[in-house]
Structure formats: structure tokens, C-alpha cells
């Protein structure tokens, strides 16, 4: 009897994977210079991104950081508030692959694995071609002499131009692809674009694939952030300080308990 109990316990612990410390997410990783990112734990504070490094800053005079305007303002309406009874996630503004999970009143910073991007419609990490986010590449403090071009990740003929800190979508004329070499549209033979022709997922499939996360009553470690595997390979349990939630990966992604994130099957199989 005792032996079976021990084996059962062992099996339970085997499927628990403790995440890397959430505080270890570098909010400026992959973010262009001169972009400001909210400190989700305190709206008086924010980070200045330089060379991929996050430099802590404070708003003066009791102002609040507003990520949308990239400035400190008098009103706190742009501050993140995590409701106690709500499980919800929202993009970390001016990043493409980071998001804040509001978990029983606690903001938990999360990062998509690989080069996946956070899809605000699904409220989950998704294939970049379904999101095509370039917000992390456009600073409001841009050298007016140097136009910033950002290639699209959804189609070879699309790209963005940064204007006033926001990416404006552009398309090449028929048949041409955008080239980062010349920041211009060129013949496909001259452009190294590896985006497959298959178009992005239809909106109806996106909606069908979306299952909102919900709180569940499971045995969770009392402290920290932990992930538990689920019998469905595209779902997982997440525990934050003793409370559990059932999470679902976007269509065609699977939970990797080693990494504690949803990933493409081929990325999970690549052992690192
Ligand atoms: C937020 O940060 C400011 C400046 O660092 C500090 O004075 C304030 O006490 C902090 N607020 C909370 C709620 O921690
Ligand atoms: C989740 O957050 C978004 C904004 O981040 C909000 O529009 C939505 O109403 C929230 N959902 C719930 C159930 O609170
Ligand atoms: C730019 O985005 C808007 C809104 O998503 C879309 O309607 C429009 O077709 C896009 N333009 C180009 C050139 O891709
Ligand atoms: C395209 O990119 C791949 C991988 O980066 C590289 O191996 C290949 O030589 C490139 N081809 C051209 C035509 O630049």
C-alpha cells in the first residue's frame, strides 16, 4: 500500500515543472532602443530599453507611466489593475512576445517561447504569421533622417514603416517581395524570405481554437509559479502561489513542460 502511494507521489512530482523565475523575464529582450515598457508591479515605474537591456526608471511628481503614449501622465487610467476574481491576460505594450497574466490579483509576467508572438485576440502565444506584430521595433524617438523599415512576419510582400512610434503596414506592388538588404521591394529571387505561402489562419478557426483560461481546483505547490502537464497535449495547468488554472495553447501549438510554454512540435522535438 505504502509503495503504491509512493509511486503515485513520484508520478505527480514528475509532471511538475517549475518555471524560470517570472522576474527573470527581460522586458527589453528583442525590443528596439528608446522604447519604454511598463513595470507591471508598480505604475510609477517603467523600463527604458537600450541595447536589449532594461534600465529601471521612475516617473517624477507622482505621475503614472502610460505605455500607449510612452510617457508619464497624471491619470492612472492606463495602469494595469489585476482584479482578484479574474483570470485574464493582456499584451505587455510595445513588446510582441510578452504578456501579463492577471492571476488571482497578481500580475505574472510571461514570455512566449521561440519566436512566437502574443495574440491579443486569442489571449495566447501564437504563430507570428497570425499576429504580425512589429510594435517592439518602433520608438517615438526615431531619427527623422532614418526611416525604420520592419519586414512582416506574415507575408513576404508586406512590411512596416515606423511613424510616430507606430508601425504602419505597407505592401509591395504585385509580385515583389520586401528586402531588408535594400529596404525596398525586389524580385523574389533576390530576397531571402522563408515565410510559407500558406495564408494565416481564418478568423473562424481562430475563434474556434480559443478556449479562455479558467481557474481550476487542483493541488498546487503553495509557492511560486509551476506548470503541470494535462492529458491534452495542447493544454496545461498553471499554478501561481497555490492557485491553479487550466490554460490552452493556440491552434497547432503544444505545451512543453520543460520550458513551461506552448511551442511548435518541431521546436519541442529539437532537444537543446
Ligand atoms: C512604486 O515605486 C515608487 C518609486 O520607486 C515607490 O515610491 C512606491 O512606494 C512604489 N509603490 C508600491 C505600491 O510599491
Ligand atoms: C480581460 O482584459 C481585457 C483588457 O486587457 C478586457 O478588455 C477584458 O474585458 C478582460 N476580461 C475579463 C473577463 O475581465
Ligand atoms: C493595413 O492594415 C489594415 C488594418 O488591419 C488593413 O485593412 C489594410 O488592408 C492593411 N494594408 C496593407 C497595405 O496591408
Ligand atoms: C538565405 O538564408 C539562409 C539562412 O540564413 C542562408 O543559408 C542562405 O545562404 C541565404 N540565401 C541567400 C540567397 O541569401
PDB file of N, CA and C in Angstrom, residues 20-92:
ATOM      1  N   UNK A  20      11.114  29.094 -14.861  1.00  0.00           N
ATOM      2  CA  UNK A  20      12.150  30.055 -14.531  1.00  0.00           C
ATOM      3  C   UNK A  20      11.454  31.196 -13.796  1.00  0.00           C
ATOM      4  N   UNK A  21      12.100  31.778 -12.872  1.00  0.00           N
ATOM      5  CA  UNK A  21      11.547  32.888 -12.107  1.00  0.00           C
ATOM      6  C   UNK A  21      10.929  33.922 -13.038  1.00  0.00           C
ATOM      7  N   UNK A  22       9.653  34.258 -12.793  1.00  0.00           N
ATOM      8  CA  UNK A  22       8.966  35.206 -13.677  1.00  0.00           C
ATOM      9  C   UNK A  22       9.699  36.545 -13.719  1.00  0.00           C
ATOM     10  N   UNK A  23      10.339  36.889 -12.601  1.00  0.00           N
ATOM     11  CA  UNK A  23      11.060  38.162 -12.538  1.00  0.00           C
ATOM     12  C   UNK A  23      12.261  38.159 -13.482  1.00  0.00           C
ATOM     13  N   UNK A  24      12.629  36.979 -13.976  1.00  0.00           N
ATOM     14  CA  UNK A  24      13.793  36.899 -14.848  1.00  0.00           C
ATOM     15  C   UNK A  24      13.455  37.234 -16.298  1.00  0.00           C
ATOM     16  N   UNK A  25      12.174  37.488 -16.608  1.00  0.00           N
ATOM     17  CA  UNK A  25      11.821  37.923 -17.962  1.00  0.00           C
ATOM     18  C   UNK A  25      12.446  39.297 -18.185  1.00  0.00           C
ATOM     19  N   UNK A  26      13.281  39.392 -19.215  1.00  0.00           N
ATOM     20  CA  UNK A  26      13.858  40.688 -19.574  1.00  0.00           C
ATOM     21  C   UNK A  26      12.884  41.380 -20.522  1.00  0.00           C
ATOM     22  N   UNK A  27      12.185  42.400 -20.010  1.00  0.00           N
ATOM     23  CA  UNK A  27      11.126  43.037 -20.803  1.00  0.00           C
ATOM     24  C   UNK A  27      11.669  43.690 -22.071  1.00  0.00           C
ATOM     25  N   UNK A  28      12.974  43.981 -22.106  1.00  0.00           N
ATOM     26  CA  UNK A  28      13.555  44.665 -23.269  1.00  0.00           C
ATOM     27  C   UNK A  28      14.184  43.709 -24.279  1.00  0.00           C
ATOM     28  N   UNK A  29      14.142  42.430 -23.989  1.00  0.00           N
ATOM     29  CA  UNK A  29      14.721  41.464 -24.917  1.00  0.00           C
ATOM     30  C   UNK A  29      13.962  41.538 -26.252  1.00  0.00           C
ATOM     31  N   UNK A  30      14.674  41.762 -27.347  1.00  0.00           N
ATOM     32  CA  UNK A  30      14.053  41.856 -28.667  1.00  0.00           C
ATOM     33  C   UNK A  30      13.383  43.191 -28.956  1.00  0.00           C
ATOM     34  N   UNK A  31      13.471  44.127 -28.014  1.00  0.00           N
ATOM     35  CA  UNK A  31      12.813  45.425 -28.168  1.00  0.00           C
ATOM     36  C   UNK A  31      13.849  46.454 -28.644  1.00  0.00           C
ATOM     37  N   UNK A  32      13.456  47.298 -29.582  1.00  0.00           N
ATOM     38  CA  UNK A  32      14.380  48.296 -30.120  1.00  0.00           C
ATOM     39  C   UNK A  32      14.739  49.349 -29.082  1.00  0.00           C
ATOM     40  N   UNK A  33      15.814  50.083 -29.359  1.00  0.00           N
ATOM     41  CA  UNK A  33      16.268  51.136 -28.449  1.00  0.00           C
ATOM     42  C   UNK A  33      15.235  52.253 -28.319  1.00  0.00           C
ATOM     43  N   UNK A  34      15.295  52.941 -27.187  1.00  0.00           N
ATOM     44  CA  UNK A  34      14.444  54.119 -26.930  1.00  0.00           C
ATOM     45  C   UNK A  34      12.959  53.780 -26.875  1.00  0.00           C
ATOM     46  N   UNK A  35      12.657  52.564 -26.446  1.00  0.00           N
ATOM     47  CA  UNK A  35      11.266  52.176 -26.204  1.00  0.00           C
ATOM     48  C   UNK A  35      11.100  51.988 -24.701  1.00  0.00           C
ATOM     49  N   UNK A  36       9.941  52.373 -24.187  1.00  0.00           N
ATOM     50  CA  UNK A  36       9.669  52.321 -22.752  1.00  0.00           C
ATOM     51  C   UNK A  36       8.614  51.258 -22.476  1.00  0.00           C
ATOM     52  N   UNK A  37       8.863  50.454 -21.450  1.00  0.00           N
ATOM     53  CA  UNK A  37       7.976  49.330 -21.130  1.00  0.00           C
ATOM     54  C   UNK A  37       7.519  49.476 -19.683  1.00  0.00           C
ATOM     55  N   UNK A  38       6.256  49.180 -19.442  1.00  0.00           N
ATOM     56  CA  UNK A  38       5.698  49.307 -18.092  1.00  0.00           C
ATOM     57  C   UNK A  38       6.356  48.332 -17.114  1.00  0.00           C
ATOM     58  N   UNK A  39       6.470  48.756 -15.884  1.00  0.00           N
ATOM     59  CA  UNK A  39       6.776  47.851 -14.774  1.00  0.00           C
ATOM     60  C   UNK A  39       5.421  47.406 -14.241  1.00  0.00           C
ATOM     61  N   UNK A  40       5.036  46.171 -14.498  1.00  0.00           N
ATOM     62  CA  UNK A  40       3.657  45.748 -14.202  1.00  0.00           C
ATOM     63  C   UNK A  40       3.376  45.651 -12.704  1.00  0.00           C
ATOM     64  N   UNK A  41       4.427  45.739 -11.896  1.00  0.00           N
ATOM     65  CA  UNK A  41       4.210  45.648 -10.453  1.00  0.00           C
ATOM     66  C   UNK A  41       4.003  47.022  -9.824  1.00  0.00           C
ATOM     67  N   UNK A  42       4.326  48.103 -10.555  1.00  0.00           N
ATOM     68  CA  UNK A  42       4.221  49.434  -9.964  1.00  0.00           C
ATOM     69  C   UNK A  42       4.121  50.473 -11.079  1.00  0.00           C
ATOM     70  N   UNK A  43       2.979  51.139 -11.166  1.00  0.00           N
ATOM     71  CA  UNK A  43       2.699  52.027 -12.294  1.00  0.00           C
ATOM     72  C   UNK A  43       3.505  53.328 -12.239  1.00  0.00           C
ATOM     73  N   UNK A  44       4.206  53.587 -11.127  1.00  0.00           N
ATOM     74  CA  UNK A  44       5.094  54.761 -11.076  1.00  0.00           C
ATOM     75  C   UNK A  44       6.389  54.488 -11.816  1.00  0.00           C
ATOM     76  N   UNK A  45       6.623  53.209 -12.081  1.00  0.00           N
ATOM     77  CA  UNK A  45       7.922  52.802 -12.628  1.00  0.00           C
ATOM     78  C   UNK A  45       7.797  52.241 -14.029  1.00  0.00           C
ATOM     79  N   UNK A  46       8.902  52.293 -14.751  1.00  0.00           N
ATOM     80  CA  UNK A  46       8.935  51.735 -16.099  1.00  0.00           C
ATOM     81  C   UNK A  46      10.381  51.416 -16.455  1.00  0.00           C
ATOM     82  N   UNK A  47      10.558  50.843 -17.623  1.00  0.00           N
ATOM     83  CA  UNK A  47      11.900  50.490 -18.075  1.00  0.00           C
ATOM     84  C   UNK A  47      12.201  51.199 -19.389  1.00  0.00           C
ATOM     85  N   UNK A  48      13.428  51.586 -19.524  1.00  0.00           N
ATOM     86  CA  UNK A  48      13.941  52.183 -20.750  1.00  0.00           C
ATOM     87  C   UNK A  48      14.792  51.114 -21.418  1.00  0.00           C
ATOM     88  N   UNK A  49      14.518  50.829 -22.695  1.00  0.00           N
ATOM     89  CA  UNK A  49      15.241  49.768 -23.387  1.00  0.00           C
ATOM     90  C   UNK A  49      16.421  50.337 -24.159  1.00  0.00           C
ATOM     91  N   UNK A  50      17.582  49.789 -23.906  1.00  0.00           N
ATOM     92  CA  UNK A  50      18.778  50.198 -24.625  1.00  0.00           C
ATOM     93  C   UNK A  50      19.629  48.969 -24.852  1.00  0.00           C
ATOM     94  N   UNK A  51      19.884  48.656 -26.117  1.00  0.00           N
ATOM     95  CA  UNK A  51      20.711  47.503 -26.423  1.00  0.00           C
ATOM     96  C   UNK A  51      20.151  46.199 -25.858  1.00  0.00           C
ATOM     97  N   UNK A  52      18.830  46.084 -25.797  1.00  0.00           N
ATOM     98  CA  UNK A  52      18.210  44.883 -25.253  1.00  0.00           C
ATOM     99  C   UNK A  52      18.226  44.810 -23.735  1.00  0.00           C
ATOM    100  N   UNK A  53      18.763  45.852 -23.090  1.00  0.00           N
ATOM    101  CA  UNK A  53      18.809  45.868 -21.627  1.00  0.00           C
ATOM    102  C   UNK A  53      17.690  46.746 -21.080  1.00  0.00           C
ATOM    103  N   UNK A  54      17.106  46.322 -19.953  1.00  0.00           N
ATOM    104  CA  UNK A  54      16.033  47.087 -19.319  1.00  0.00           C
ATOM    105  C   UNK A  54      16.630  47.954 -18.219  1.00  0.00           C
ATOM    106  N   UNK A  55      16.468  49.262 -18.344  1.00  0.00           N
ATOM    107  CA  UNK A  55      17.021  50.191 -17.361  1.00  0.00           C
ATOM    108  C   UNK A  55      15.855  50.782 -16.579  1.00  0.00           C
ATOM    109  N   UNK A  56      15.822  50.520 -15.273  1.00  0.00           N
ATOM    110  CA  UNK A  56      14.681  50.937 -14.435  1.00  0.00           C
ATOM    111  C   UNK A  56      14.605  52.452 -14.334  1.00  0.00           C
ATOM    112  N   UNK A  57      13.395  52.992 -14.455  1.00  0.00           N
ATOM    113  CA  UNK A  57      13.154  54.428 -14.394  1.00  0.00           C
ATOM    114  C   UNK A  57      11.940  54.681 -13.499  1.00  0.00           C
ATOM    115  N   UNK A  58      11.819  55.911 -13.005  1.00  0.00           N
ATOM    116  CA  UNK A  58      10.649  56.292 -12.199  1.00  0.00           C
ATOM    117  C   UNK A  58      10.023  57.543 -12.788  1.00  0.00           C
ATOM    118  N   UNK A  59       8.682  57.590 -12.787  1.00  0.00           N
ATOM    119  CA  UNK A  59       8.015  58.836 -13.168  1.00  0.00           C
ATOM    120  C   UNK A  59       8.173  59.813 -12.017  1.00  0.00           C
ATOM    121  N   UNK A  60       8.406  61.083 -12.346  1.00  0.00           N
ATOM    122  CA  UNK A  60       8.542  62.096 -11.294  1.00  0.00           C
ATOM    123  C   UNK A  60       7.180  62.612 -10.882  1.00  0.00           C
ATOM    124  N   UNK A  61       7.134  63.345  -9.789  1.00  0.00           N
ATOM    125  CA  UNK A  61       5.951  64.124  -9.383  1.00  0.00           C
ATOM    126  C   UNK A  61       4.677  63.286  -9.318  1.00  0.00           C
ATOM    127  N   UNK A  62       4.762  62.067  -8.796  1.00  0.00           N
ATOM    128  CA  UNK A  62       3.584  61.196  -8.653  1.00  0.00           C
ATOM    129  C   UNK A  62       2.838  60.966  -9.957  1.00  0.00           C
ATOM    130  N   UNK A  63       3.568  60.995 -11.072  1.00  0.00           N
ATOM    131  CA  UNK A  63       2.922  60.677 -12.345  1.00  0.00           C
ATOM    132  C   UNK A  63       2.912  59.164 -12.552  1.00  0.00           C
ATOM    133  N   UNK A  64       2.100  58.729 -13.529  1.00  0.00           N
ATOM    134  CA  UNK A  64       1.978  57.301 -13.826  1.00  0.00           C
ATOM    135  C   UNK A  64       2.488  57.025 -15.232  1.00  0.00           C
ATOM    136  N   UNK A  65       3.137  55.905 -15.384  1.00  0.00           N
ATOM    137  CA  UNK A  65       3.626  55.556 -16.718  1.00  0.00           C
ATOM    138  C   UNK A  65       2.469  55.094 -17.593  1.00  0.00           C
ATOM    139  N   UNK A  66       2.418  55.629 -18.815  1.00  0.00           N
ATOM    140  CA  UNK A  66       1.407  55.236 -19.781  1.00  0.00           C
ATOM    141  C   UNK A  66       2.112  54.669 -21.009  1.00  0.00           C
ATOM    142  N   UNK A  67       1.956  53.363 -21.218  1.00  0.00           N
ATOM    143  CA  UNK A  67       2.714  52.698 -22.290  1.00  0.00           C
ATOM    144  C   UNK A  67       2.241  53.142 -23.668  1.00  0.00           C
ATOM    145  N   UNK A  68       0.953  53.408 -23.810  1.00  0.00           N
ATOM    146  CA  UNK A  68       0.418  53.783 -25.122  1.00  0.00           C
ATOM    147  C   UNK A  68       1.030  55.103 -25.593  1.00  0.00           C
ATOM    148  N   UNK A  69       1.145  56.075 -24.684  1.00  0.00           N
ATOM    149  CA  UNK A  69       1.720  57.363 -25.077  1.00  0.00           C
ATOM    150  C   UNK A  69       3.230  57.399 -24.831  1.00  0.00           C
ATOM    151  N   UNK A  70       3.771  56.339 -24.211  1.00  0.00           N
ATOM    152  CA  UNK A  70       5.210  56.257 -23.945  1.00  0.00           C
ATOM    153  C   UNK A  70       5.688  57.420 -23.080  1.00  0.00           C
ATOM    154  N   UNK A  71       4.844  57.808 -22.121  1.00  0.00           N
ATOM    155  CA  UNK A  71       5.226  58.949 -21.286  1.00  0.00           C
ATOM    156  C   UNK A  71       4.607  58.817 -19.896  1.00  0.00           C
ATOM    157  N   UNK A  72       5.038  59.688 -18.998  1.00  0.00           N
ATOM    158  CA  UNK A  72       4.452  59.736 -17.660  1.00  0.00           C
ATOM    159  C   UNK A  72       3.310  60.740 -17.687  1.00  0.00           C
ATOM    160  N   UNK A  73       2.163  60.359 -17.151  1.00  0.00           N
ATOM    161  CA  UNK A  73       0.966  61.200 -17.228  1.00  0.00           C
ATOM    162  C   UNK A  73       0.314  61.288 -15.849  1.00  0.00           C
ATOM    163  N   UNK A  74      -0.630  62.233 -15.715  1.00  0.00           N
ATOM    164  CA  UNK A  74      -1.262  62.465 -14.418  1.00  0.00           C
ATOM    165  C   UNK A  74      -2.312  61.414 -14.082  1.00  0.00           C
ATOM    166  N   UNK A  75      -2.923  60.843 -15.121  1.00  0.00           N
ATOM    167  CA  UNK A  75      -4.012  59.897 -14.851  1.00  0.00           C
ATOM    168  C   UNK A  75      -3.488  58.455 -14.765  1.00  0.00           C
ATOM    169  N   UNK A  76      -4.099  57.696 -13.890  1.00  0.00           N
ATOM    170  CA  UNK A  76      -3.694  56.302 -13.719  1.00  0.00           C
ATOM    171  C   UNK A  76      -4.548  55.361 -14.573  1.00  0.00           C
ATOM    172  N   UNK A  77      -5.338  55.912 -15.488  1.00  0.00           N
ATOM    173  CA  UNK A  77      -6.264  55.056 -16.253  1.00  0.00           C
ATOM    174  C   UNK A  77      -5.521  54.062 -17.162  1.00  0.00           C
ATOM    175  N   UNK A  78      -4.266  54.343 -17.483  1.00  0.00           N
ATOM    176  CA  UNK A  78      -3.518  53.407 -18.312  1.00  0.00           C
ATOM    177  C   UNK A  78      -2.768  52.364 -17.514  1.00  0.00           C
ATOM    178  N   UNK A  79      -2.957  52.357 -16.198  1.00  0.00           N
ATOM    179  CA  UNK A  79      -2.236  51.409 -15.347  1.00  0.00           C
ATOM    180  C   UNK A  79      -2.920  50.050 -15.361  1.00  0.00           C
ATOM    181  N   UNK A  80      -2.097  49.029 -15.257  1.00  0.00           N
ATOM    182  CA  UNK A  80      -2.644  47.677 -15.187  1.00  0.00           C
ATOM    183  C   UNK A  80      -3.239  47.445 -13.806  1.00  0.00           C
ATOM    184  N   UNK A  81      -4.471  46.958 -13.788  1.00  0.00           N
ATOM    185  CA  UNK A  81      -5.033  46.550 -12.498  1.00  0.00           C
ATOM    186  C   UNK A  81      -5.483  45.106 -12.636  1.00  0.00           C
ATOM    187  N   UNK A  82      -5.032  44.277 -11.750  1.00  0.00           N
ATOM    188  CA  UNK A  82      -5.392  42.868 -11.791  1.00  0.00           C
ATOM    189  C   UNK A  82      -6.504  42.610 -10.788  1.00  0.00           C
ATOM    190  N   UNK A  83      -7.665  42.301 -11.331  1.00  0.00           N
ATOM    191  CA  UNK A  83      -8.822  42.020 -10.494  1.00  0.00           C
ATOM    192  C   UNK A  83      -8.636  40.698  -9.752  1.00  0.00           C
ATOM    193  N   UNK A  84      -9.058  40.662  -8.506  1.00  0.00           N
ATOM    194  CA  UNK A  84      -8.869  39.475  -7.669  1.00  0.00           C
ATOM    195  C   UNK A  84      -9.541  38.224  -8.238  1.00  0.00           C
ATOM    196  N   UNK A  85     -10.731  38.401  -8.808  1.00  0.00           N
ATOM    197  CA  UNK A  85     -11.506  37.220  -9.215  1.00  0.00           C
ATOM    198  C   UNK A  85     -11.378  36.910 -10.696  1.00  0.00           C
ATOM    199  N   UNK A  86     -10.508  37.627 -11.386  1.00  0.00           N
ATOM    200  CA  UNK A  86     -10.446  37.446 -12.835  1.00  0.00           C
ATOM    201  C   UNK A  86      -9.119  36.830 -13.248  1.00  0.00           C
ATOM    202  N   UNK A  87      -9.205  35.848 -14.130  1.00  0.00           N
ATOM    203  CA  UNK A  87      -8.012  35.295 -14.757  1.00  0.00           C
ATOM    204  C   UNK A  87      -8.012  35.838 -16.179  1.00  0.00           C
ATOM    205  N   UNK A  88      -6.994  36.589 -16.512  1.00  0.00           N
ATOM    206  CA  UNK A  88      -7.043  37.311 -17.778  1.00  0.00           C
ATOM    207  C   UNK A  88      -5.611  37.594 -18.207  1.00  0.00           C
ATOM    208  N   UNK A  89      -5.423  37.800 -19.486  1.00  0.00           N
ATOM    209  CA  UNK A  89      -4.082  38.197 -19.900  1.00  0.00           C
ATOM    210  C   UNK A  89      -4.173  39.357 -20.867  1.00  0.00           C
ATOM    211  N   UNK A  90      -3.105  40.128 -20.919  1.00  0.00           N
ATOM    212  CA  UNK A  90      -3.071  41.294 -21.788  1.00  0.00           C
ATOM    213  C   UNK A  90      -1.642  41.475 -22.282  1.00  0.00           C
ATOM    214  N   UNK A  91      -1.510  42.007 -23.495  1.00  0.00           N
ATOM    215  CA  UNK A  91      -0.174  42.193 -24.063  1.00  0.00           C
ATOM    216  C   UNK A  91       0.630  43.154 -23.195  1.00  0.00           C
ATOM    217  N   UNK A  92       1.922  42.944 -23.079  1.00  0.00           N
ATOM    218  CA  UNK A  92       2.807  43.940 -22.488  1.00  0.00           C
ATOM    219  C   UNK A  92       3.123  44.915 -23.617  1.00  0.00           C
TER     220      UNK A  92
END
